[in-house]
Amino acid sequence: RATEASEAPSLWRFDAGDGLHMDIRATADVGAARTGHYVLPGQDFRVAQEVVGDDGIRYLELADGRGWLFESKPGVGTMCVRSKKKQLLTL
């Protein structure tokens, strides 16, 4: 069962270090269906909710409603980090 880590909006940045994009998932699961949307390396995005899954991965629900990303991926490493930019949290 997943546990909620945070429901406060926060700003994150995607950068897996490989120069490739990351597909946004339909649900909070690394293996979930892809939505057809993606984020690019260095792209900041707003997160509406953070959920830690049974797999120990922190899932990030995008504030714009496009779906979910994940903080890290087993066998790959860090995918997303909290952004150091000043947060613009107007929803």
PDB file of N, CA and C in Angstrom:
ATOM      1  N   ARG A   1       0.839  -1.181   0.000  1.00  0.00           N
ATOM      2  CA  ARG A   1       0.000   0.000   0.000  1.00  0.00           C
ATOM      3  C   ARG A   1       0.883   1.243   0.000  1.00  0.00           C
ATOM      4  N   ALA A   2       0.530   2.191  -0.831  1.00  0.00           N
ATOM      5  CA  ALA A   2       1.307   3.428  -0.928  1.00  0.00           C
ATOM      6  C   ALA A   2       1.004   4.337   0.257  1.00  0.00           C
ATOM      7  N   THR A   3       1.986   5.114   0.650  1.00  0.00           N
ATOM      8  CA  THR A   3       1.796   6.076   1.719  1.00  0.00           C
ATOM      9  C   THR A   3       2.053   7.471   1.169  1.00  0.00           C
ATOM     10  N   GLU A   4       1.246   8.419   1.605  1.00  0.00           N
ATOM     11  CA  GLU A   4       1.420   9.793   1.143  1.00  0.00           C
ATOM     12  C   GLU A   4       2.588  10.429   1.867  1.00  0.00           C
ATOM     13  N   ALA A   5       3.452  11.080   1.105  1.00  0.00           N
ATOM     14  CA  ALA A   5       4.601  11.751   1.688  1.00  0.00           C
ATOM     15  C   ALA A   5       4.326  13.232   1.853  1.00  0.00           C
ATOM     16  N   SER A   6       3.608  13.811   0.878  1.00  0.00           N
ATOM     17  CA  SER A   6       3.359  15.238   0.925  1.00  0.00           C
ATOM     18  C   SER A   6       2.256  15.607  -0.046  1.00  0.00           C
ATOM     19  N   GLU A   7       1.406  16.527   0.359  1.00  0.00           N
ATOM     20  CA  GLU A   7       0.378  17.031  -0.538  1.00  0.00           C
ATOM     21  C   GLU A   7       0.600  18.505  -0.844  1.00  0.00           C
ATOM     22  N   ALA A   8       1.663  19.097  -0.326  1.00  0.00           N
ATOM     23  CA  ALA A   8       1.954  20.503  -0.580  1.00  0.00           C
ATOM     24  C   ALA A   8       2.606  20.627  -1.954  1.00  0.00           C
ATOM     25  N   PRO A   9       2.147  21.570  -2.781  1.00  0.00           N
ATOM     26  CA  PRO A   9       2.774  21.736  -4.096  1.00  0.00           C
ATOM     27  C   PRO A   9       4.264  22.038  -3.948  1.00  0.00           C
ATOM     28  N   SER A  10       5.059  21.452  -4.836  1.00  0.00           N
ATOM     29  CA  SER A  10       6.494  21.675  -4.804  1.00  0.00           C
ATOM     30  C   SER A  10       7.025  21.700  -6.236  1.00  0.00           C
ATOM     31  N   LEU A  11       8.219  22.238  -6.399  1.00  0.00           N
ATOM     32  CA  LEU A  11       8.842  22.354  -7.708  1.00  0.00           C
ATOM     33  C   LEU A  11       9.974  21.340  -7.823  1.00  0.00           C
ATOM     34  N   TRP A  12       9.972  20.566  -8.908  1.00  0.00           N
ATOM     35  CA  TRP A  12      10.964  19.529  -9.155  1.00  0.00           C
ATOM     36  C   TRP A  12      11.603  19.747 -10.514  1.00  0.00           C
ATOM     37  N   ARG A  13      12.721  19.065 -10.752  1.00  0.00           N
ATOM     38  CA  ARG A  13      13.431  19.140 -12.030  1.00  0.00           C
ATOM     39  C   ARG A  13      13.778  17.720 -12.471  1.00  0.00           C
ATOM     40  N   PHE A  14      13.544  17.444 -13.762  1.00  0.00           N
ATOM     41  CA  PHE A  14      13.932  16.152 -14.322  1.00  0.00           C
ATOM     42  C   PHE A  14      15.346  16.252 -14.882  1.00  0.00           C
ATOM     43  N   ASP A  15      16.207  15.343 -14.461  1.00  0.00           N
ATOM     44  CA  ASP A  15      17.544  15.245 -15.042  1.00  0.00           C
ATOM     45  C   ASP A  15      18.162  13.916 -14.641  1.00  0.00           C
ATOM     46  N   ALA A  16      18.000  12.926 -15.505  1.00  0.00           N
ATOM     47  CA  ALA A  16      18.558  11.603 -15.236  1.00  0.00           C
ATOM     48  C   ALA A  16      20.030  11.533 -15.630  1.00  0.00           C
ATOM     49  N   GLY A  17      20.530  12.592 -16.283  1.00  0.00           N
ATOM     50  CA  GLY A  17      21.934  12.641 -16.643  1.00  0.00           C
ATOM     51  C   GLY A  17      22.286  11.958 -17.952  1.00  0.00           C
ATOM     52  N   ASP A  18      21.286  11.424 -18.663  1.00  0.00           N
ATOM     53  CA  ASP A  18      21.576  10.719 -19.909  1.00  0.00           C
ATOM     54  C   ASP A  18      21.140  11.488 -21.156  1.00  0.00           C
ATOM     55  N   GLY A  19      20.540  12.666 -20.961  1.00  0.00           N
ATOM     56  CA  GLY A  19      20.108  13.480 -22.086  1.00  0.00           C
ATOM     57  C   GLY A  19      18.813  13.043 -22.739  1.00  0.00           C
ATOM     58  N   LEU A  20      18.177  12.019 -22.218  1.00  0.00           N
ATOM     59  CA  LEU A  20      16.929  11.511 -22.792  1.00  0.00           C
ATOM     60  C   LEU A  20      15.715  12.070 -22.048  1.00  0.00           C
ATOM     61  N   HIS A  21      14.561  12.064 -22.703  1.00  0.00           N
ATOM     62  CA  HIS A  21      13.328  12.521 -22.054  1.00  0.00           C
ATOM     63  C   HIS A  21      12.788  11.413 -21.142  1.00  0.00           C
ATOM     64  N   MET A  22      11.784  11.764 -20.343  1.00  0.00           N
ATOM     65  CA  MET A  22      11.130  10.791 -19.466  1.00  0.00           C
ATOM     66  C   MET A  22       9.643  10.807 -19.770  1.00  0.00           C
ATOM     67  N   ASP A  23       9.091   9.629 -20.040  1.00  0.00           N
ATOM     68  CA  ASP A  23       7.667   9.518 -20.322  1.00  0.00           C
ATOM     69  C   ASP A  23       6.856   9.639 -19.033  1.00  0.00           C
ATOM     70  N   ILE A  24       5.789  10.403 -19.098  1.00  0.00           N
ATOM     71  CA  ILE A  24       4.883  10.559 -17.954  1.00  0.00           C
ATOM     72  C   ILE A  24       3.981   9.335 -17.891  1.00  0.00           C
ATOM     73  N   ARG A  25       3.764   8.818 -16.683  1.00  0.00           N
ATOM     74  CA  ARG A  25       2.966   7.613 -16.479  1.00  0.00           C
ATOM     75  C   ARG A  25       1.533   7.961 -16.073  1.00  0.00           C
ATOM     76  N   ALA A  26       0.610   7.055 -16.366  1.00  0.00           N
ATOM     77  CA  ALA A  26      -0.811   7.258 -16.067  1.00  0.00           C
ATOM     78  C   ALA A  26      -1.114   7.100 -14.580  1.00  0.00           C
ATOM     79  N   THR A  27      -0.337   6.259 -13.893  1.00  0.00           N
ATOM     80  CA  THR A  27      -0.536   6.024 -12.466  1.00  0.00           C
ATOM     81  C   THR A  27       0.825   6.021 -11.765  1.00  0.00           C
ATOM     82  N   ALA A  28       0.793   5.941 -10.448  1.00  0.00           N
ATOM     83  CA  ALA A  28       2.016   5.970  -9.638  1.00  0.00           C
ATOM     84  C   ALA A  28       2.675   4.600  -9.631  1.00  0.00           C
ATOM     85  N   ASP A  29       3.327   4.269 -10.762  1.00  0.00           N
ATOM     86  CA  ASP A  29       4.009   2.990 -10.899  1.00  0.00           C
ATOM     87  C   ASP A  29       5.028   3.118 -12.035  1.00  0.00           C
ATOM     88  N   VAL A  30       6.257   2.667 -11.805  1.00  0.00           N
ATOM     89  CA  VAL A  30       7.299   2.753 -12.832  1.00  0.00           C
ATOM     90  C   VAL A  30       6.861   2.037 -14.104  1.00  0.00           C
ATOM     91  N   GLY A  31       6.142   0.930 -13.965  1.00  0.00           N
ATOM     92  CA  GLY A  31       5.714   0.145 -15.118  1.00  0.00           C
ATOM     93  C   GLY A  31       4.351   0.527 -15.672  1.00  0.00           C
ATOM     94  N   ALA A  32       3.763   1.611 -15.186  1.00  0.00           N
ATOM     95  CA  ALA A  32       2.424   2.019 -15.629  1.00  0.00           C
ATOM     96  C   ALA A  32       2.433   2.460 -17.089  1.00  0.00           C
ATOM     97  N   ALA A  33       1.261   2.480 -17.678  1.00  0.00           N
ATOM     98  CA  ALA A  33       1.096   2.923 -19.067  1.00  0.00           C
ATOM     99  C   ALA A  33       1.594   4.356 -19.228  1.00  0.00           C
ATOM    100  N   ARG A  34       2.225   4.613 -20.358  1.00  0.00           N
ATOM    101  CA  ARG A  34       2.696   5.964 -20.674  1.00  0.00           C
ATOM    102  C   ARG A  34       1.535   6.772 -21.244  1.00  0.00           C
ATOM    103  N   THR A  35       1.498   8.054 -20.909  1.00  0.00           N
ATOM    104  CA  THR A  35       0.372   8.912 -21.310  1.00  0.00           C
ATOM    105  C   THR A  35       0.534   9.535 -22.692  1.00  0.00           C
ATOM    106  N   GLY A  36       1.731   9.488 -23.251  1.00  0.00           N
ATOM    107  CA  GLY A  36       2.003  10.179 -24.513  1.00  0.00           C
ATOM    108  C   GLY A  36       2.652  11.533 -24.280  1.00  0.00           C
ATOM    109  N   HIS A  37       2.713  11.970 -23.021  1.00  0.00           N
ATOM    110  CA  HIS A  37       3.386  13.210 -22.635  1.00  0.00           C
ATOM    111  C   HIS A  37       4.752  12.852 -22.053  1.00  0.00           C
ATOM    112  N   TYR A  38       5.650  13.820 -22.019  1.00  0.00           N
ATOM    113  CA  TYR A  38       6.980  13.581 -21.463  1.00  0.00           C
ATOM    114  C   TYR A  38       7.575  14.888 -20.949  1.00  0.00           C
ATOM    115  N   VAL A  39       8.660  14.770 -20.184  1.00  0.00           N
ATOM    116  CA  VAL A  39       9.437  15.928 -19.737  1.00  0.00           C
ATOM    117  C   VAL A  39      10.835  15.791 -20.332  1.00  0.00           C
ATOM    118  N   LEU A  40      11.468  16.929 -20.549  1.00  0.00           N
ATOM    119  CA  LEU A  40      12.800  16.987 -21.144  1.00  0.00           C
ATOM    120  C   LEU A  40      13.858  17.211 -20.075  1.00  0.00           C
ATOM    121  N   PRO A  41      15.102  16.810 -20.331  1.00  0.00           N
ATOM    122  CA  PRO A  41      16.180  17.035 -19.359  1.00  0.00           C
ATOM    123  C   PRO A  41      16.270  18.511 -18.974  1.00  0.00           C
ATOM    124  N   GLY A  42      16.371  18.765 -17.669  1.00  0.00           N
ATOM    125  CA  GLY A  42      16.472  20.130 -17.159  1.00  0.00           C
ATOM    126  C   GLY A  42      15.145  20.836 -16.989  1.00  0.00           C
ATOM    127  N   GLN A  43      14.061  20.184 -17.371  1.00  0.00           N
ATOM    128  CA  GLN A  43      12.739  20.809 -17.278  1.00  0.00           C
ATOM    129  C   GLN A  43      12.232  20.790 -15.836  1.00  0.00           C
ATOM    130  N   ASP A  44      11.748  21.950 -15.377  1.00  0.00           N
ATOM    131  CA  ASP A  44      11.115  22.053 -14.067  1.00  0.00           C
ATOM    132  C   ASP A  44       9.627  21.762 -14.217  1.00  0.00           C
ATOM    133  N   PHE A  45       9.035  21.201 -13.184  1.00  0.00           N
ATOM    134  CA  PHE A  45       7.601  20.907 -13.203  1.00  0.00           C
ATOM    135  C   PHE A  45       7.060  20.987 -11.784  1.00  0.00           C
ATOM    136  N   ARG A  46       5.783  21.332 -11.676  1.00  0.00           N
ATOM    137  CA  ARG A  46       5.143  21.422 -10.371  1.00  0.00           C
ATOM    138  C   ARG A  46       4.499  20.090 -10.008  1.00  0.00           C
ATOM    139  N   VAL A  47       4.651  19.731  -8.747  1.00  0.00           N
ATOM    140  CA  VAL A  47       4.122  18.477  -8.218  1.00  0.00           C
ATOM    141  C   VAL A  47       3.019  18.797  -7.220  1.00  0.00           C
ATOM    142  N   ALA A  48       1.848  18.199  -7.427  1.00  0.00           N
ATOM    143  CA  ALA A  48       0.711  18.408  -6.534  1.00  0.00           C
ATOM    144  C   ALA A  48       0.767  17.488  -5.322  1.00  0.00           C
ATOM    145  N   GLN A  49       1.339  16.287  -5.524  1.00  0.00           N
ATOM    146  CA  GLN A  49       1.347  15.287  -4.455  1.00  0.00           C
ATOM    147  C   GLN A  49       2.541  14.354  -4.641  1.00  0.00           C
ATOM    148  N   GLU A  50       3.132  13.981  -3.544  1.00  0.00           N
ATOM    149  CA  GLU A  50       4.206  12.983  -3.539  1.00  0.00           C
ATOM    150  C   GLU A  50       3.708  11.763  -2.784  1.00  0.00           C
ATOM    151  N   VAL A  51       3.908  10.592  -3.374  1.00  0.00           N
ATOM    152  CA  VAL A  51       3.469   9.346  -2.750  1.00  0.00           C
ATOM    153  C   VAL A  51       4.634   8.360  -2.789  1.00  0.00           C
ATOM    154  N   VAL A  52       4.931   7.734  -1.649  1.00  0.00           N
ATOM    155  CA  VAL A  52       5.954   6.691  -1.604  1.00  0.00           C
ATOM    156  C   VAL A  52       5.241   5.352  -1.746  1.00  0.00           C
ATOM    157  N   GLY A  53       5.601   4.622  -2.807  1.00  0.00           N
ATOM    158  CA  GLY A  53       4.964   3.338  -3.075  1.00  0.00           C
ATOM    159  C   GLY A  53       5.516   2.217  -2.221  1.00  0.00           C
ATOM    160  N   ASP A  54       4.873   1.054  -2.323  1.00  0.00           N
ATOM    161  CA  ASP A  54       5.343  -0.137  -1.612  1.00  0.00           C
ATOM    162  C   ASP A  54       6.754  -0.519  -2.050  1.00  0.00           C
ATOM    163  N   ASP A  55       7.126  -0.088  -3.251  1.00  0.00           N
ATOM    164  CA  ASP A  55       8.454  -0.380  -3.785  1.00  0.00           C
ATOM    165  C   ASP A  55       9.522   0.578  -3.271  1.00  0.00           C
ATOM    166  N   GLY A  56       9.113   1.547  -2.412  1.00  0.00           N
ATOM    167  CA  GLY A  56      10.043   2.508  -1.833  1.00  0.00           C
ATOM    168  C   GLY A  56      10.346   3.694  -2.733  1.00  0.00           C
ATOM    169  N   ILE A  57       9.744   3.738  -3.906  1.00  0.00           N
ATOM    170  CA  ILE A  57       9.972   4.829  -4.856  1.00  0.00           C
ATOM    171  C   ILE A  57       9.009   5.979  -4.560  1.00  0.00           C
ATOM    172  N   ARG A  58       9.536   7.200  -4.610  1.00  0.00           N
ATOM    173  CA  ARG A  58       8.700   8.398  -4.430  1.00  0.00           C
ATOM    174  C   ARG A  58       8.123   8.776  -5.792  1.00  0.00           C
ATOM    175  N   TYR A  59       6.791   8.741  -5.885  1.00  0.00           N
ATOM    176  CA  TYR A  59       6.080   9.095  -7.111  1.00  0.00           C
ATOM    177  C   TYR A  59       5.582  10.526  -7.008  1.00  0.00           C
ATOM    178  N   LEU A  60       5.617  11.227  -8.139  1.00  0.00           N
ATOM    179  CA  LEU A  60       5.312  12.651  -8.193  1.00  0.00           C
ATOM    180  C   LEU A  60       4.122  12.887  -9.110  1.00  0.00           C
ATOM    181  N   GLU A  61       2.996  13.308  -8.526  1.00  0.00           N
ATOM    182  CA  GLU A  61       1.809  13.605  -9.333  1.00  0.00           C
ATOM    183  C   GLU A  61       1.933  15.030  -9.867  1.00  0.00           C
ATOM    184  N   LEU A  62       1.923  15.185 -11.174  1.00  0.00           N
ATOM    185  CA  LEU A  62       2.090  16.495 -11.782  1.00  0.00           C
ATOM    186  C   LEU A  62       0.892  17.391 -11.502  1.00  0.00           C
ATOM    187  N   ALA A  63       1.164  18.630 -11.150  1.00  0.00           N
ATOM    188  CA  ALA A  63       0.116  19.590 -10.794  1.00  0.00           C
ATOM    189  C   ALA A  63      -0.766  19.948 -11.989  1.00  0.00           C
ATOM    190  N   ASP A  64      -0.254  19.771 -13.208  1.00  0.00           N
ATOM    191  CA  ASP A  64      -1.044  20.123 -14.383  1.00  0.00           C
ATOM    192  C   ASP A  64      -1.966  18.995 -14.844  1.00  0.00           C
ATOM    193  N   GLY A  65      -1.963  17.867 -14.111  1.00  0.00           N
ATOM    194  CA  GLY A  65      -2.887  16.777 -14.405  1.00  0.00           C
ATOM    195  C   GLY A  65      -2.438  15.807 -15.495  1.00  0.00           C
ATOM    196  N   ARG A  66      -1.206  15.954 -15.999  1.00  0.00           N
ATOM    197  CA  ARG A  66      -0.754  15.068 -17.084  1.00  0.00           C
ATOM    198  C   ARG A  66      -0.418  13.661 -16.624  1.00  0.00           C
ATOM    199  N   GLY A  67      -0.214  13.452 -15.310  1.00  0.00           N
ATOM    200  CA  GLY A  67       0.104  12.114 -14.826  1.00  0.00           C
ATOM    201  C   GLY A  67       1.174  12.122 -13.755  1.00  0.00           C
ATOM    202  N   TRP A  68       2.012  11.074 -13.755  1.00  0.00           N
ATOM    203  CA  TRP A  68       2.975  10.821 -12.693  1.00  0.00           C
ATOM    204  C   TRP A  68       4.390  10.629 -13.231  1.00  0.00           C
ATOM    205  N   LEU A  69       5.366  11.091 -12.460  1.00  0.00           N
ATOM    206  CA  LEU A  69       6.774  10.801 -12.679  1.00  0.00           C
ATOM    207  C   LEU A  69       7.294  10.125 -11.415  1.00  0.00           C
ATOM    208  N   PHE A  70       8.555   9.758 -11.395  1.00  0.00           N
ATOM    209  CA  PHE A  70       9.132   9.128 -10.207  1.00  0.00           C
ATOM    210  C   PHE A  70      10.504   9.708  -9.942  1.00  0.00           C
ATOM    211  N   GLU A  71      10.845   9.773  -8.653  1.00  0.00           N
ATOM    212  CA  GLU A  71      12.107  10.369  -8.218  1.00  0.00           C
ATOM    213  C   GLU A  71      13.308   9.527  -8.640  1.00  0.00           C
ATOM    214  N   SER A  72      13.178   8.224  -8.576  1.00  0.00           N
ATOM    215  CA  SER A  72      14.280   7.334  -8.939  1.00  0.00           C
ATOM    216  C   SER A  72      13.715   6.067  -9.567  1.00  0.00           C
ATOM    217  N   LYS A  73      14.605   5.332 -10.252  1.00  0.00           N
ATOM    218  CA  LYS A  73      14.192   4.089 -10.908  1.00  0.00           C
ATOM    219  C   LYS A  73      15.229   3.020 -10.580  1.00  0.00           C
ATOM    220  N   PRO A  74      14.785   1.865 -10.081  1.00  0.00           N
ATOM    221  CA  PRO A  74      15.713   0.792  -9.745  1.00  0.00           C
ATOM    222  C   PRO A  74      16.577   0.414 -10.956  1.00  0.00           C
ATOM    223  N   GLY A  75      17.869   0.265 -10.727  1.00  0.00           N
ATOM    224  CA  GLY A  75      18.792  -0.096 -11.779  1.00  0.00           C
ATOM    225  C   GLY A  75      19.265   1.074 -12.625  1.00  0.00           C
ATOM    226  N   VAL A  76      18.644   2.248 -12.433  1.00  0.00           N
ATOM    227  CA  VAL A  76      19.003   3.446 -13.197  1.00  0.00           C
ATOM    228  C   VAL A  76      19.545   4.527 -12.274  1.00  0.00           C
ATOM    229  N   GLY A  77      18.801   4.818 -11.200  1.00  0.00           N
ATOM    230  CA  GLY A  77      19.216   5.844 -10.247  1.00  0.00           C
ATOM    231  C   GLY A  77      18.264   7.023 -10.220  1.00  0.00           C
ATOM    232  N   THR A  78      18.777   8.160  -9.835  1.00  0.00           N
ATOM    233  CA  THR A  78      17.969   9.373  -9.669  1.00  0.00           C
ATOM    234  C   THR A  78      17.458   9.863 -11.009  1.00  0.00           C
ATOM    235  N   MET A  79      16.177  10.188 -11.047  1.00  0.00           N
ATOM    236  CA  MET A  79      15.540  10.700 -12.259  1.00  0.00           C
ATOM    237  C   MET A  79      15.122  12.165 -12.081  1.00  0.00           C
ATOM    238  N   CYS A  80      14.618  12.499 -10.886  1.00  0.00           N
ATOM    239  CA  CYS A  80      14.107  13.840 -10.615  1.00  0.00           C
ATOM    240  C   CYS A  80      14.620  14.308  -9.254  1.00  0.00           C
ATOM    241  N   VAL A  81      14.870  15.607  -9.154  1.00  0.00           N
ATOM    242  CA  VAL A  81      15.319  16.214  -7.898  1.00  0.00           C
ATOM    243  C   VAL A  81      14.487  17.460  -7.631  1.00  0.00           C
ATOM    244  N   ARG A  82      14.422  17.847  -6.371  1.00  0.00           N
ATOM    245  CA  ARG A  82      13.741  19.093  -6.042  1.00  0.00           C
ATOM    246  C   ARG A  82      14.486  20.245  -6.702  1.00  0.00           C
ATOM    247  N   SER A  83      13.752  21.142  -7.316  1.00  0.00           N
ATOM    248  CA  SER A  83      14.360  22.271  -8.014  1.00  0.00           C
ATOM    249  C   SER A  83      14.852  23.300  -7.017  1.00  0.00           C
ATOM    250  N   LYS A  84      15.954  23.955  -7.363  1.00  0.00           N
ATOM    251  CA  LYS A  84      16.492  25.010  -6.514  1.00  0.00           C
ATOM    252  C   LYS A  84      15.950  26.374  -6.907  1.00  0.00           C
ATOM    253  N   LYS A  85      15.152  26.424  -7.989  1.00  0.00           N
ATOM    254  CA  LYS A  85      14.546  27.685  -8.410  1.00  0.00           C
ATOM    255  C   LYS A  85      13.508  28.116  -7.393  1.00  0.00           C
ATOM    256  N   LYS A  86      13.264  29.422  -7.348  1.00  0.00           N
ATOM    257  CA  LYS A  86      12.199  29.936  -6.491  1.00  0.00           C
ATOM    258  C   LYS A  86      10.881  29.369  -6.984  1.00  0.00           C
ATOM    259  N   GLN A  87      10.100  28.837  -6.083  1.00  0.00           N
ATOM    260  CA  GLN A  87       8.866  28.169  -6.466  1.00  0.00           C
ATOM    261  C   GLN A  87       7.778  29.161  -6.825  1.00  0.00           C
ATOM    262  N   LEU A  88       7.150  28.908  -7.943  1.00  0.00           N
ATOM    263  CA  LEU A  88       5.973  29.655  -8.375  1.00  0.00           C
ATOM    264  C   LEU A  88       4.809  28.698  -8.266  1.00  0.00           C
ATOM    265  N   LEU A  89       4.104  28.763  -7.164  1.00  0.00           N
ATOM    266  CA  LEU A  89       3.129  27.716  -6.855  1.00  0.00           C
ATOM    267  C   LEU A  89       1.677  28.125  -7.109  1.00  0.00           C
ATOM    268  N   THR A  90       1.459  29.126  -7.902  1.00  0.00           N
ATOM    269  CA  THR A  90       0.090  29.500  -8.219  1.00  0.00           C
ATOM    270  C   THR A  90      -0.507  28.414  -9.102  1.00  0.00           C
ATOM    271  N   LEU A  91      -1.577  27.805  -8.633  1.00  0.00           N
ATOM    272  CA  LEU A  91      -2.189  26.716  -9.385  1.00  0.00           C
ATOM    273  C   LEU A  91      -3.291  27.210 -10.282  1.00  0.00           C
TER     274      LEU A  91
END
